[in-house]
C-alpha positions as a LaTeX table, in Angstrom:
\begin{tabular}{lrrr}
\hline
Residue & $x$ (\AA) & $y$ (\AA) & $z$ (\AA) \\
\hline
Met1 & 0.00 & 0.00 & 0.00 \\
Asn2 & 1.42 & 3.41 & $-0.91$ \\
Asp3 & 1.57 & 6.28 & 1.59 \\
Thr4 & $-1.52$ & 8.05 & 0.27 \\
Ala5 & $-3.63$ & 4.87 & 0.40 \\
Ala6 & $-2.45$ & 4.43 & 4.00 \\
Tyr7 & $-3.43$ & 8.02 & 4.80 \\
Phe8 & $-6.83$ & 7.41 & 3.24 \\
Ala9 & $-7.33$ & 4.24 & 5.30 \\
Asp10 & $-6.41$ & 6.09 & 8.50 \\
Ile11 & $-8.95$ & 8.83 & 7.70 \\
Val12 & $-11.73$ & 6.33 & 6.98 \\
Met13 & $-11.01$ & 4.21 & 10.08 \\
Glu14 & $-10.26$ & 7.23 & 12.30 \\
Ala15 & $-7.59$ & 5.08 & 13.88 \\
Pro16 & $-5.85$ & 6.40 & 17.01 \\
His17 & $-2.06$ & 6.26 & 17.31 \\
Ser18 & $-0.41$ & 5.33 & 20.59 \\
Phe19 & 2.71 & 6.39 & 22.45 \\
Ser20 & 4.15 & 5.26 & 25.76 \\
Thr21 & 5.80 & 7.29 & 28.49 \\
Gly22 & 6.74 & 6.06 & 31.91 \\
Lys23 & 4.55 & 3.06 & 32.62 \\
Lys24 & 1.51 & 4.31 & 30.71 \\
Thr25 & 0.36 & 4.17 & 27.11 \\
Tyr26 & $-1.78$ & 6.94 & 25.66 \\
Ser27 & $-3.79$ & 7.11 & 22.44 \\
Leu28 & $-3.78$ & 10.18 & 20.20 \\
Tyr29 & $-7.25$ & 10.34 & 18.67 \\
Pro30 & $-7.95$ & 12.15 & 15.38 \\
Leu31 & $-8.87$ & 15.78 & 15.95 \\
Thr32 & $-12.55$ & 16.60 & 15.66 \\
Leu33 & $-13.57$ & 20.15 & 14.79 \\
Gly34 & $-14.21$ & 20.82 & 18.48 \\
Lys35 & $-10.82$ & 19.48 & 19.57 \\
Leu36 & $-9.13$ & 21.39 & 16.77 \\
Met37 & $-10.63$ & 24.62 & 18.12 \\
Leu38 & $-9.36$ & 23.84 & 21.62 \\
Val39 & $-5.90$ & 23.15 & 20.19 \\
Gln40 & $-6.03$ & 26.38 & 18.19 \\
Arg41 & $-6.85$ & 28.27 & 21.39 \\
Gln42 & $-3.66$ & 26.98 & 22.96 \\
Leu43 & $-1.63$ & 27.97 & 19.91 \\
Glu44 & $-3.06$ & 31.48 & 19.98 \\
Gly45 & $-1.99$ & 31.79 & 23.61 \\
Met46 & 1.54 & 30.99 & 22.49 \\
Val47 & 1.27 & 33.46 & 19.57 \\
Met48 & 1.91 & 30.77 & 16.98 \\
Ser49 & $-0.03$ & 28.83 & 14.36 \\
Ala50 & $-0.43$ & 25.20 & 13.33 \\
Glu51 & 1.23 & 26.09 & 10.01 \\
Ala52 & 4.27 & 27.46 & 11.82 \\
Val53 & 4.64 & 24.32 & 13.93 \\
Ala54 & 4.29 & 22.14 & 10.83 \\
Gln55 & 7.07 & 24.05 & 9.03 \\
Trp56 & 9.53 & 24.44 & 11.88 \\
Pro57 & 12.02 & 21.70 & 12.70 \\
Val58 & 11.42 & 20.08 & 16.09 \\
Ile59 & 14.38 & 21.94 & 17.57 \\
Glu60 & 12.57 & 25.25 & 16.94 \\
Val61 & 9.34 & 23.96 & 18.50 \\
Ile62 & 11.30 & 22.96 & 21.60 \\
Lys63 & 12.01 & 26.65 & 22.25 \\
Thr64 & 8.28 & 27.30 & 22.36 \\
Val65 & 7.75 & 24.31 & 24.66 \\
Arg66 & 10.29 & 25.71 & 27.13 \\
Glu67 & 8.47 & 29.03 & 27.23 \\
His68 & 4.92 & 27.62 & 27.27 \\
Arg69 & 5.27 & 24.11 & 28.68 \\
Glu70 & 1.85 & 24.08 & 30.39 \\
Glu71 & 0.00 & 25.21 & 27.24 \\
Cys72 & 1.86 & 22.65 & 25.11 \\
Leu73 & 1.02 & 19.84 & 27.53 \\
Leu74 & $-2.63$ & 20.92 & 27.46 \\
Leu75 & $-2.57$ & 20.81 & 23.65 \\
Val76 & $-1.27$ & 17.22 & 23.76 \\
Thr77 & $-3.85$ & 16.32 & 26.40 \\
Tyr78 & $-6.71$ & 17.49 & 24.19 \\
Ala79 & $-5.44$ & 15.17 & 21.46 \\
Ile80 & $-5.45$ & 12.32 & 23.99 \\
Ala81 & $-9.05$ & 13.04 & 25.04 \\
Lys82 & $-11.41$ & 10.63 & 23.31 \\
Asp83 & $-14.53$ & 12.80 & 23.10 \\
Lys84 & $-16.28$ & 16.00 & 24.17 \\
Ala85 & $-16.92$ & 14.72 & 27.71 \\
Glu86 & $-13.23$ & 14.02 & 28.28 \\
Cys87 & $-12.20$ & 17.38 & 26.78 \\
Phe88 & $-14.33$ & 19.21 & 29.33 \\
Asp89 & $-13.59$ & 16.94 & 32.30 \\
Val90 & $-11.39$ & 19.41 & 34.17 \\
Lys91 & $-10.14$ & 16.91 & 36.74 \\
Arg92 & $-9.22$ & 14.36 & 34.07 \\
Ile93 & $-7.45$ & 16.98 & 31.96 \\
Arg94 & $-5.49$ & 18.26 & 34.98 \\
Lys95 & $-4.50$ & 14.71 & 35.98 \\
Thr96 & $-3.29$ & 13.88 & 32.46 \\
Val97 & $-1.30$ & 17.11 & 32.18 \\
Asp98 & 0.42 & 16.37 & 35.51 \\
Glu99 & 1.18 & 12.76 & 34.49 \\
Leu100 & 2.68 & 13.85 & 31.17 \\
Ser101 & 4.68 & 16.65 & 32.78 \\
Lys102 & 6.48 & 14.15 & 35.01 \\
Thr103 & 7.56 & 11.78 & 32.22 \\
Leu104 & 7.85 & 13.80 & 29.00 \\
Thr105 & 10.91 & 15.83 & 28.11 \\
Asp106 & 10.61 & 19.10 & 26.20 \\
Glu107 & 11.83 & 17.20 & 23.13 \\
Asp108 & 9.08 & 14.61 & 23.60 \\
Ile109 & 6.40 & 17.30 & 23.86 \\
Ala110 & 7.70 & 19.09 & 20.77 \\
Thr111 & 7.69 & 15.86 & 18.76 \\
Leu112 & 4.11 & 15.08 & 19.81 \\
Met113 & 2.98 & 18.61 & 18.94 \\
Val114 & 4.46 & 18.40 & 15.46 \\
Tyr115 & 2.84 & 15.00 & 14.94 \\
Ile116 & $-0.59$ & 16.17 & 16.14 \\
Leu117 & $-0.55$ & 19.31 & 14.01 \\
Thr118 & 0.65 & 17.56 & 10.84 \\
Asp119 & $-1.47$ & 14.41 & 11.15 \\
Asp120 & $-4.22$ & 15.72 & 8.84 \\
Lys121 & $-3.31$ & 14.33 & 5.41 \\
Thr122 & $-6.57$ & 15.35 & 3.76 \\
Glu123 & $-4.87$ & 17.64 & 1.25 \\
Lys124 & $-2.53$ & 14.84 & 0.11 \\
Val125 & $-5.50$ & 12.49 & $-0.34$ \\
Lys126 & $-7.49$ & 15.12 & $-2.25$ \\
Ser127 & $-4.55$ & 15.78 & $-4.55$ \\
Tyr128 & $-3.85$ & 12.07 & $-5.16$ \\
Tyr129 & $-7.46$ & 11.27 & $-6.10$ \\
Gly130 & $-7.93$ & 14.46 & $-8.12$ \\
Ile131 & $-10.70$ & 15.77 & $-5.87$ \\
Asp132 & $-9.59$ & 19.39 & $-6.19$ \\
Lys133 & $-9.62$ & 19.10 & $-9.99$ \\
Glu134 & $-13.04$ & 17.51 & $-9.77$ \\
Asn135 & $-14.33$ & 20.47 & $-7.77$ \\
Glu136 & $-12.79$ & 22.89 & $-10.26$ \\
Ala137 & $-14.64$ & 21.08 & $-13.06$ \\
Met138 & $-17.89$ & 21.28 & $-11.10$ \\
Asn139 & $-17.38$ & 25.02 & $-10.53$ \\
Ser140 & $-16.96$ & 25.46 & $-14.29$ \\
Val141 & $-20.27$ & 23.72 & $-14.84$ \\
Leu142 & $-21.93$ & 25.80 & $-12.11$ \\
Lys143 & $-20.77$ & 28.97 & $-13.85$ \\
Ala144 & $-22.54$ & 27.85 & $-17.01$ \\
Lys145 & $-25.70$ & 27.17 & $-15.00$ \\
Ser146 & $-25.46$ & 30.33 & $-12.91$ \\
Gln147 & $-26.01$ & 32.39 & $-16.03$ \\
Gly148 & $-29.60$ & 31.22 & $-15.77$ \\
Gly149 & $-30.11$ & 33.62 & $-12.87$ \\
Ser150 & $-29.47$ & 31.68 & $-9.63$ \\
Met151 & $-27.23$ & 33.15 & $-6.93$ \\
Ser152 & $-25.86$ & 31.77 & $-3.67$ \\
Phe153 & $-25.15$ & 33.61 & $-0.42$ \\
Gly154 & $-23.69$ & 32.74 & 2.97 \\
Gly155 & $-21.09$ & 30.12 & 3.84 \\
Lys156 & $-18.72$ & 32.73 & 5.26 \\
Thr157 & $-17.85$ & 30.73 & 8.40 \\
Leu158 & $-17.44$ & 27.07 & 9.35 \\
Ile159 & $-21.02$ & 27.11 & 10.62 \\
Gly160 & $-22.48$ & 27.82 & 7.19 \\
Ala161 & $-19.80$ & 26.30 & 4.97 \\
Val162 & $-19.37$ & 23.00 & 6.85 \\
Ile163 & $-21.57$ & 22.42 & 9.91 \\
Asp164 & $-24.90$ & 23.47 & 8.39 \\
Gln165 & $-24.23$ & 21.59 & 5.14 \\
Ala166 & $-23.24$ & 18.40 & 6.99 \\
Cys167 & $-26.32$ & 18.59 & 9.23 \\
Glu168 & $-28.63$ & 19.15 & 6.26 \\
Arg169 & $-27.06$ & 16.51 & 4.02 \\
Tyr170 & $-26.63$ & 13.70 & 6.55 \\
Gly171 & $-29.23$ & 14.55 & 9.19 \\
Trp172 & $-26.55$ & 14.89 & 11.89 \\
Thr173 & $-26.77$ & 17.09 & 14.97 \\
Val174 & $-24.41$ & 20.03 & 15.41 \\
Asp175 & $-22.87$ & 18.22 & 18.39 \\
Tyr176 & $-22.02$ & 15.19 & 16.23 \\
Val177 & $-20.48$ & 17.29 & 13.46 \\
Val178 & $-18.32$ & 19.19 & 15.96 \\
Trp179 & $-17.41$ & 16.34 & 18.32 \\
Gly180 & $-18.41$ & 12.99 & 16.86 \\
Ile181 & $-16.46$ & 12.74 & 13.60 \\
Ser182 & $-12.85$ & 13.59 & 12.82 \\
Tyr183 & $-12.28$ & 16.84 & 10.97 \\
Ser184 & $-10.25$ & 14.99 & 8.33 \\
Thr185 & $-13.19$ & 12.66 & 7.59 \\
Leu186 & $-15.60$ & 15.58 & 7.57 \\
Arg187 & $-13.44$ & 17.59 & 5.15 \\
Leu188 & $-13.05$ & 14.65 & 2.80 \\
Met189 & $-16.77$ & 13.86 & 2.85 \\
Met190 & $-17.68$ & 17.45 & 2.04 \\
Ala191 & $-15.03$ & 17.74 & $-0.69$ \\
Asp192 & $-15.76$ & 14.39 & $-2.35$ \\
Arg193 & $-19.54$ & 14.23 & $-1.99$ \\
Val194 & $-21.42$ & 13.18 & $-5.10$ \\
Asn195 & $-23.13$ & 16.04 & $-6.94$ \\
Thr196 & $-25.30$ & 15.57 & $-10.03$ \\
Leu197 & $-25.98$ & 18.60 & $-12.21$ \\
Tyr198 & $-28.59$ & 18.50 & $-14.96$ \\
Leu199 & $-27.76$ & 20.61 & $-18.01$ \\
Ser200 & $-29.75$ & 21.86 & $-20.95$ \\
Glu201 & $-28.25$ & 21.63 & $-24.43$ \\
Asp202 & $-27.48$ & 25.36 & $-24.37$ \\
Glu203 & $-25.70$ & 24.99 & $-21.01$ \\
Arg204 & $-23.65$ & 22.03 & $-22.27$ \\
Lys205 & $-22.36$ & 24.14 & $-25.17$ \\
Lys206 & $-20.84$ & 26.61 & $-22.69$ \\
Ile207 & $-18.80$ & 23.92 & $-20.91$ \\
Pro208 & $-15.24$ & 23.01 & $-22.01$ \\
Ala209 & $-15.08$ & 19.73 & $-23.93$ \\
His210 & $-12.52$ & 18.13 & $-21.59$ \\
Ile211 & $-15.02$ & 18.41 & $-18.72$ \\
Leu212 & $-17.82$ & 16.78 & $-20.70$ \\
Gln213 & $-15.52$ & 13.87 & $-21.62$ \\
Arg214 & $-14.75$ & 12.91 & $-18.04$ \\
Asp215 & $-16.92$ & 9.80 & $-17.49$ \\
Glu216 & $-14.06$ & 7.47 & $-18.43$ \\
Asp217 & $-11.78$ & 9.06 & $-15.82$ \\
Val218 & $-14.47$ & 8.71 & $-13.14$ \\
Ile219 & $-14.87$ & 4.99 & $-13.89$ \\
Lys220 & $-11.08$ & 4.51 & $-13.86$ \\
Ala221 & $-10.77$ & 6.26 & $-10.50$ \\
Ser222 & $-13.49$ & 4.05 & $-9.03$ \\
Arg223 & $-11.75$ & 0.89 & $-10.24$ \\
Asp224 & $-8.38$ & 2.08 & $-8.90$ \\
Thr225 & $-9.94$ & 2.68 & $-5.48$ \\
Met226 & $-11.40$ & $-0.83$ & $-5.36$ \\
Glu227 & $-8.05$ & $-2.33$ & $-6.33$ \\
Gln228 & $-6.36$ & $-0.43$ & $-3.50$ \\
Ile229 & $-8.95$ & $-1.69$ & $-1.01$ \\
Lys230 & $-8.38$ & $-5.28$ & $-2.16$ \\
Ala231 & $-4.62$ & $-4.82$ & $-1.77$ \\
Met232 & $-4.87$ & $-3.62$ & 1.83 \\
Ser233 & $-3.53$ & $-5.88$ & 4.56 \\
Trp234 & $-6.01$ & $-6.27$ & 7.40 \\
Lys235 & $-3.76$ & $-8.36$ & 9.63 \\
\hline
\end{tabular}
């Protein structure tokens, strides 16, 4: 299995990854939208961003850990929390922070932070499967249809662009969208959802030919995906 197929499998299964320190083993669960916001709050307190952490070498992140050790430990603890209840269990969070503080070095904390903040491989999966190009093609088609007079508004925040759409499409509650599904899975579902657009003959004439001749590529992509699933090792 290539790296991207492995990333895709991890997103679908929402598999946690474990690490051991002292005599305990902890699981790092995929970040939900809610957990991601809690993590972002810690980063803002340290006047840094997830992008900065992802780009810096670990040795640079260590400097931040030394200045903001408590906030960094709290960030890691949120990733360890399994769900909303654990994220807001103050006693449990405090206990975990204290346990980690006793056994993790600054280098350990920095390594975990980099891993947590770079674990979302959604963009790599989207690029590999051509999802971004697919969305570009759909936008081209929508432009041809929009000349008929329809207009769209809203979607300026995560509430309208993601949460509302997921609730409407799948019948989920806001709580489930924010806390019950990993943000990577949510992003991939929203980006790769099936959309069918019906076109008149006049509308079809306005669309580039290479977009209209895409059925063969769609079938090929579907077959490739099934072959990758069959090739996976489930041992």
